[in-house]
């Protein structure tokens, strides 16, 4: 009996794969690399990695594991290069990628719109104050000797005049309304889904249910897939099929945050309040920060 798809037996054998096993590869051969139909565009330290890992449980999702940074850093390489990065997907499967930097990059909305006007966009947002502290904590872990948070967050290095440096990246990223305004110039609001970062931790199944609805997927990822890791302080995946252990995110996830003076936190909350209120008005959602 000849192998399926007209593949000669000699070729099959030379590949070092049993012929009977190769016969079952028909579906894999039908898979193709496609441009993403959905992109997690932000925000950094909001919970994007967790969301990606949770979505990868869904059989109708094919997701790129790494951040491509195509629309912010590598756009000159072209769409064919971008497509070549994507995992192969069958008809009916949705291709997804995640690069949080897109949300704050000025050129990204127009570039993504030029690729597809119908792409679905996902933004994981989190209290901008705790997001900024988390961002700073990551910076310190990678660059020892960084000045204190209090020194960097105020323009003159002190909090006497409450001059928050809104150009410092950990603060600037949290100006969600400013960044969203650029996206709404290209995409209607109904094409952008906002994931509540805090609820992604406290009730991942509920947030994943909303994301699956937004993507038009059957609700397959449910509360049965999660358990809460008290040590790390966030949800982990129960034992995946083919694995002997539960799956938690990397060792850097859930690291203790830098200890910031309460007065500094309070002043940042005051700084962000009008920006948060504007963001709530733009999205029609109150995130309760």
Tab-separated table of C-alpha atoms in Angstrom:
chain	number	residue	atom	x	y	z
A	1	UNK	CA	0.000	0.000	0.000
A	2	UNK	CA	1.467	3.345	-1.039
A	3	UNK	CA	1.870	6.088	1.584
A	4	UNK	CA	-0.788	8.808	1.620
A	5	UNK	CA	-0.339	12.054	-0.314
A	6	UNK	CA	1.824	10.254	-2.873
A	7	UNK	CA	4.962	10.184	-0.701
A	8	UNK	CA	7.270	7.365	-1.896
A	9	UNK	CA	8.094	4.684	0.657
A	10	UNK	CA	11.802	5.262	0.090
A	11	UNK	CA	11.417	8.889	1.109
A	12	UNK	CA	9.438	7.946	4.187
A	13	UNK	CA	11.973	5.372	5.268
A	14	UNK	CA	14.911	7.705	4.637
A	15	UNK	CA	13.378	10.206	7.022
A	16	UNK	CA	13.836	7.717	9.845
A	17	UNK	CA	10.131	7.654	10.704
A	18	UNK	CA	8.067	4.450	10.715
A	19	UNK	CA	5.774	4.289	7.705
A	20	UNK	CA	2.731	3.598	9.893
A	21	UNK	CA	3.531	6.667	11.958
A	22	UNK	CA	4.035	8.803	8.869
A	23	UNK	CA	0.614	7.798	7.580
A	24	UNK	CA	-0.901	9.672	10.518
A	25	UNK	CA	0.807	12.931	9.664
A	26	UNK	CA	-1.804	14.011	7.119
A	27	UNK	CA	-3.246	16.671	9.382
A	28	UNK	CA	0.207	18.085	10.166
A	29	UNK	CA	0.939	18.378	6.460
A	30	UNK	CA	-2.271	20.367	6.020
A	31	UNK	CA	-1.161	22.925	8.612
A	32	UNK	CA	0.187	26.228	7.324
A	33	UNK	CA	1.859	29.323	8.707
A	34	UNK	CA	-0.514	32.278	8.749
A	35	UNK	CA	-0.449	35.835	9.995
A	36	UNK	CA	-2.032	36.157	13.449
A	37	UNK	CA	-5.763	36.692	13.758
A	38	UNK	CA	-5.375	37.894	17.346
A	39	UNK	CA	-2.574	39.748	19.132
A	40	UNK	CA	-1.968	40.388	22.828
A	41	UNK	CA	-0.639	43.936	22.498
A	42	UNK	CA	-0.091	44.844	26.147
A	43	UNK	CA	0.683	45.725	28.777
A	44	UNK	CA	4.110	44.937	30.128
A	45	UNK	CA	3.937	43.428	33.648
A	46	UNK	CA	0.171	43.231	33.329
A	47	UNK	CA	-0.125	39.458	33.105
A	48	UNK	CA	0.366	38.879	29.383
A	49	UNK	CA	2.588	35.819	29.805
A	50	UNK	CA	0.050	34.186	32.115
A	51	UNK	CA	-2.762	34.896	29.658
A	52	UNK	CA	-0.769	33.425	26.779
A	53	UNK	CA	0.047	30.264	28.721
A	54	UNK	CA	-3.581	29.859	29.767
A	55	UNK	CA	-4.843	30.347	26.196
A	56	UNK	CA	-2.411	27.769	24.863
A	57	UNK	CA	-4.476	25.149	26.661
A	58	UNK	CA	-7.182	25.689	24.059
A	59	UNK	CA	-6.946	23.263	21.113
A	60	UNK	CA	-8.139	25.928	18.685
A	61	UNK	CA	-5.318	28.319	19.624
A	62	UNK	CA	-1.863	28.168	18.047
A	63	UNK	CA	0.351	30.723	19.757
A	64	UNK	CA	3.884	31.945	19.210
A	65	UNK	CA	5.728	31.353	22.475
A	66	UNK	CA	8.238	34.182	22.188
A	67	UNK	CA	7.649	37.888	21.598
A	68	UNK	CA	8.183	38.724	17.931
A	69	UNK	CA	8.498	42.524	18.329
A	70	UNK	CA	7.673	42.754	14.633
A	71	UNK	CA	5.541	45.890	14.694
A	72	UNK	CA	7.864	47.827	17.010
A	73	UNK	CA	11.396	46.661	16.132
A	74	UNK	CA	11.512	44.405	13.073
A	75	UNK	CA	8.905	45.882	10.752
A	76	UNK	CA	11.441	46.453	7.980
A	77	UNK	CA	11.872	42.677	7.659
A	78	UNK	CA	8.412	42.423	6.110
A	79	UNK	CA	5.255	40.392	6.572
A	80	UNK	CA	6.693	37.244	5.011
A	81	UNK	CA	9.354	37.182	7.716
A	82	UNK	CA	6.689	37.782	10.357
A	83	UNK	CA	4.554	34.958	8.963
A	84	UNK	CA	7.536	32.607	9.029
A	85	UNK	CA	7.745	33.011	12.829
A	86	UNK	CA	4.206	31.791	13.411
A	87	UNK	CA	3.413	28.215	14.420
A	88	UNK	CA	1.693	26.060	11.826
A	89	UNK	CA	-2.067	25.974	12.251
A	90	UNK	CA	-4.867	23.892	10.844
A	91	UNK	CA	-7.960	25.353	9.233
A	92	UNK	CA	-10.226	26.483	12.052
A	93	UNK	CA	-7.380	27.157	14.469
A	94	UNK	CA	-6.595	30.729	15.487
A	95	UNK	CA	-3.026	32.043	15.346
A	96	UNK	CA	-2.030	34.305	18.241
A	97	UNK	CA	1.064	36.240	19.235
A	98	UNK	CA	2.040	38.409	22.200
A	99	UNK	CA	4.272	41.473	22.305
A	100	UNK	CA	3.313	43.874	25.144
A	101	UNK	CA	5.446	46.669	23.746
A	102	UNK	CA	3.003	47.173	20.883
A	103	UNK	CA	0.483	48.956	23.116
A	104	UNK	CA	2.848	51.848	23.837
A	105	UNK	CA	4.628	52.033	20.469
A	106	UNK	CA	3.335	54.926	18.364
A	107	UNK	CA	3.702	53.140	15.018
A	108	UNK	CA	2.125	49.826	16.025
A	109	UNK	CA	-1.599	50.628	15.566
A	110	UNK	CA	-1.168	51.783	11.973
A	111	UNK	CA	1.153	48.934	11.086
A	112	UNK	CA	-1.133	46.274	12.525
A	113	UNK	CA	-4.125	47.865	10.786
A	114	UNK	CA	-2.213	47.728	7.490
A	115	UNK	CA	-1.734	43.977	8.036
A	116	UNK	CA	-5.370	43.320	8.945
A	117	UNK	CA	-8.335	45.537	9.711
A	118	UNK	CA	-10.101	42.579	11.340
A	119	UNK	CA	-7.412	41.398	13.768
A	120	UNK	CA	-8.618	40.993	17.347
A	121	UNK	CA	-6.585	42.855	19.961
A	122	UNK	CA	-6.201	41.933	23.621
A	123	UNK	CA	-4.858	44.221	26.349
A	124	UNK	CA	-4.172	42.975	29.875
A	125	UNK	CA	-4.346	45.962	32.221
A	126	UNK	CA	-3.422	46.205	35.874
A	127	UNK	CA	-3.399	48.918	38.546
A	128	UNK	CA	-0.755	51.243	37.047
A	129	UNK	CA	0.850	51.843	40.450
A	130	UNK	CA	1.480	48.161	41.198
A	131	UNK	CA	2.398	47.670	37.541
A	132	UNK	CA	5.076	50.377	37.856
A	133	UNK	CA	6.494	48.792	41.019
A	134	UNK	CA	6.553	45.395	39.299
A	135	UNK	CA	8.309	46.938	36.303
A	136	UNK	CA	10.907	48.551	38.566
A	137	UNK	CA	11.400	45.268	40.447
A	138	UNK	CA	12.204	43.544	37.166
A	139	UNK	CA	14.645	46.301	36.208
A	140	UNK	CA	16.479	45.940	39.533
A	141	UNK	CA	16.679	42.158	39.131
A	142	UNK	CA	18.417	42.595	35.775
A	143	UNK	CA	20.487	45.710	36.553
A	144	UNK	CA	21.983	45.842	40.061
A	145	UNK	CA	22.832	49.295	41.366
A	146	UNK	CA	19.762	51.012	39.940
A	147	UNK	CA	18.726	54.074	42.014
A	148	UNK	CA	15.781	53.726	44.352
A	149	UNK	CA	12.224	53.816	43.037
A	150	UNK	CA	11.626	57.044	44.978
A	151	UNK	CA	14.624	58.679	43.294
A	152	UNK	CA	13.502	57.754	39.785
A	153	UNK	CA	9.770	58.366	40.078
A	154	UNK	CA	10.064	62.093	40.897
A	155	UNK	CA	11.677	64.519	38.468
A	156	UNK	CA	13.841	66.271	41.050
A	157	UNK	CA	14.618	63.077	42.947
A	158	UNK	CA	12.352	63.982	45.859
A	159	UNK	CA	8.632	63.988	46.539
A	160	UNK	CA	8.501	67.533	47.919
A	161	UNK	CA	6.697	69.059	44.933
A	162	UNK	CA	4.999	65.872	43.767
A	163	UNK	CA	6.441	66.151	40.261
A	164	UNK	CA	5.986	62.627	38.990
A	165	UNK	CA	8.249	61.894	36.039
A	166	UNK	CA	5.675	60.682	33.540
A	167	UNK	CA	8.409	60.099	30.970
A	168	UNK	CA	10.062	57.418	33.108
A	169	UNK	CA	9.079	54.181	31.397
A	170	UNK	CA	7.476	52.404	34.404
A	171	UNK	CA	5.202	55.441	34.883
A	172	UNK	CA	4.631	56.245	31.205
A	173	UNK	CA	3.429	52.740	30.331
A	174	UNK	CA	0.636	53.078	32.908
A	175	UNK	CA	-0.929	56.075	31.135
A	176	UNK	CA	-3.364	53.681	29.489
A	177	UNK	CA	-5.774	56.313	28.150
A	178	UNK	CA	-2.972	58.098	26.291
A	179	UNK	CA	-1.909	54.919	24.526
A	180	UNK	CA	-5.444	53.656	23.876
A	181	UNK	CA	-6.349	56.870	22.072
A	182	UNK	CA	-3.910	55.973	19.282
A	183	UNK	CA	-5.435	52.501	18.883
A	184	UNK	CA	-8.971	53.863	18.689
A	185	UNK	CA	-7.896	55.979	15.723
A	186	UNK	CA	-7.507	52.714	13.771
A	187	UNK	CA	-9.691	50.095	15.462
A	188	UNK	CA	-13.246	50.209	16.866
A	189	UNK	CA	-13.558	49.609	20.591
A	190	UNK	CA	-15.430	46.321	20.090
A	191	UNK	CA	-12.331	44.913	18.398
A	192	UNK	CA	-10.222	45.427	21.537
A	193	UNK	CA	-10.727	43.248	24.611
A	194	UNK	CA	-9.454	44.393	28.006
A	195	UNK	CA	-8.451	41.715	30.498
A	196	UNK	CA	-8.607	42.721	34.173
A	197	UNK	CA	-5.099	41.840	35.372
A	198	UNK	CA	-6.063	41.513	39.030
A	199	UNK	CA	-9.002	39.231	38.211
A	200	UNK	CA	-6.771	37.139	35.971
A	201	UNK	CA	-4.997	36.233	39.223
A	202	UNK	CA	-8.015	35.951	41.526
A	203	UNK	CA	-10.380	34.247	39.063
A	204	UNK	CA	-8.523	33.143	35.926
A	205	UNK	CA	-11.364	30.949	34.677
A	206	UNK	CA	-13.795	33.875	34.561
A	207	UNK	CA	-11.357	36.100	32.684
A	208	UNK	CA	-10.457	33.270	30.291
A	209	UNK	CA	-14.150	32.722	29.657
A	210	UNK	CA	-14.507	36.323	28.520
A	211	UNK	CA	-11.429	36.070	26.305
A	212	UNK	CA	-12.719	32.877	24.688
A	213	UNK	CA	-16.050	34.606	24.013
A	214	UNK	CA	-14.238	37.570	22.465
A	215	UNK	CA	-12.209	35.281	20.213
A	216	UNK	CA	-15.294	33.326	19.199
A	217	UNK	CA	-13.997	30.099	20.734
A	218	UNK	CA	-15.810	27.363	22.567
A	219	UNK	CA	-15.294	27.701	26.332
A	220	UNK	CA	-12.879	24.850	26.864
A	221	UNK	CA	-10.455	26.460	29.343
A	222	UNK	CA	-12.373	26.496	32.645
A	223	UNK	CA	-11.786	26.470	36.402
A	224	UNK	CA	-10.879	22.779	36.271
A	225	UNK	CA	-7.566	23.776	34.671
A	226	UNK	CA	-6.318	25.961	37.551
A	227	UNK	CA	-5.196	25.826	41.150
A	228	UNK	CA	-3.867	28.639	43.342
A	229	UNK	CA	-0.205	28.465	44.330
A	230	UNK	CA	-0.012	30.077	47.780
A	231	UNK	CA	3.783	30.326	47.663
A	232	UNK	CA	3.883	32.305	44.419
A	233	UNK	CA	0.593	34.068	45.027
A	234	UNK	CA	-0.969	33.403	41.637
A	235	UNK	CA	-2.772	30.617	39.776
A	236	UNK	CA	-0.950	27.739	38.153
A	237	UNK	CA	-2.100	25.141	35.671
A	238	UNK	CA	-3.026	21.716	36.923
A	239	UNK	CA	-1.020	18.803	35.575
A	240	UNK	CA	-1.095	19.080	31.780
A	241	UNK	CA	-1.615	15.973	29.677
A	242	UNK	CA	1.661	14.166	29.139
A	243	UNK	CA	3.285	15.785	32.179
A	244	UNK	CA	3.871	14.397	35.653
A	245	UNK	CA	3.888	17.814	37.333
A	246	UNK	CA	1.642	20.890	37.504
A	247	UNK	CA	2.809	23.867	35.456
A	248	UNK	CA	3.585	27.253	36.987
A	249	UNK	CA	5.133	30.201	35.204
A	250	UNK	CA	8.859	30.884	35.380
A	251	UNK	CA	10.743	31.386	38.628
A	252	UNK	CA	10.749	35.167	38.099
A	253	UNK	CA	6.959	35.302	38.132
A	254	UNK	CA	5.590	36.142	41.538
A	255	UNK	CA	8.888	37.597	42.784
A	256	UNK	CA	8.509	39.913	45.815
A	257	UNK	CA	8.049	43.559	44.860
A	258	UNK	CA	10.390	46.312	45.978
A	259	UNK	CA	9.432	47.881	49.307
A	260	UNK	CA	8.079	51.351	48.459
A	261	UNK	CA	7.171	53.983	51.069
A	262	UNK	CA	3.352	54.205	51.488
A	263	UNK	CA	3.448	57.973	50.957
A	264	UNK	CA	5.018	57.473	47.541
A	265	UNK	CA	2.349	54.912	46.643
A	266	UNK	CA	-0.361	57.347	47.729
A	267	UNK	CA	1.081	60.154	45.618
A	268	UNK	CA	1.219	57.877	42.584
A	269	UNK	CA	-2.398	56.890	43.133
A	270	UNK	CA	-3.298	60.574	43.111
A	271	UNK	CA	-1.263	61.103	39.946
A	272	UNK	CA	-2.922	58.240	38.082
A	273	UNK	CA	-6.493	58.886	39.247
A	274	UNK	CA	-7.556	61.281	36.449
A	275	UNK	CA	-5.836	59.094	33.852
A	276	UNK	CA	-7.601	56.003	35.189
A	277	UNK	CA	-10.988	57.732	35.145
A	278	UNK	CA	-10.453	58.731	31.524
A	279	UNK	CA	-9.489	55.156	30.689
A	280	UNK	CA	-12.685	53.875	32.336
A	281	UNK	CA	-14.730	56.311	30.253
A	282	UNK	CA	-12.996	55.285	27.031
A	283	UNK	CA	-13.448	51.556	27.619
A	284	UNK	CA	-16.801	51.623	29.388
A	285	UNK	CA	-15.263	49.550	32.182
A	286	UNK	CA	-14.437	50.492	35.773
A	287	UNK	CA	-11.380	48.529	36.884
A	288	UNK	CA	-11.579	49.837	40.432
A	289	UNK	CA	-8.062	51.173	40.808
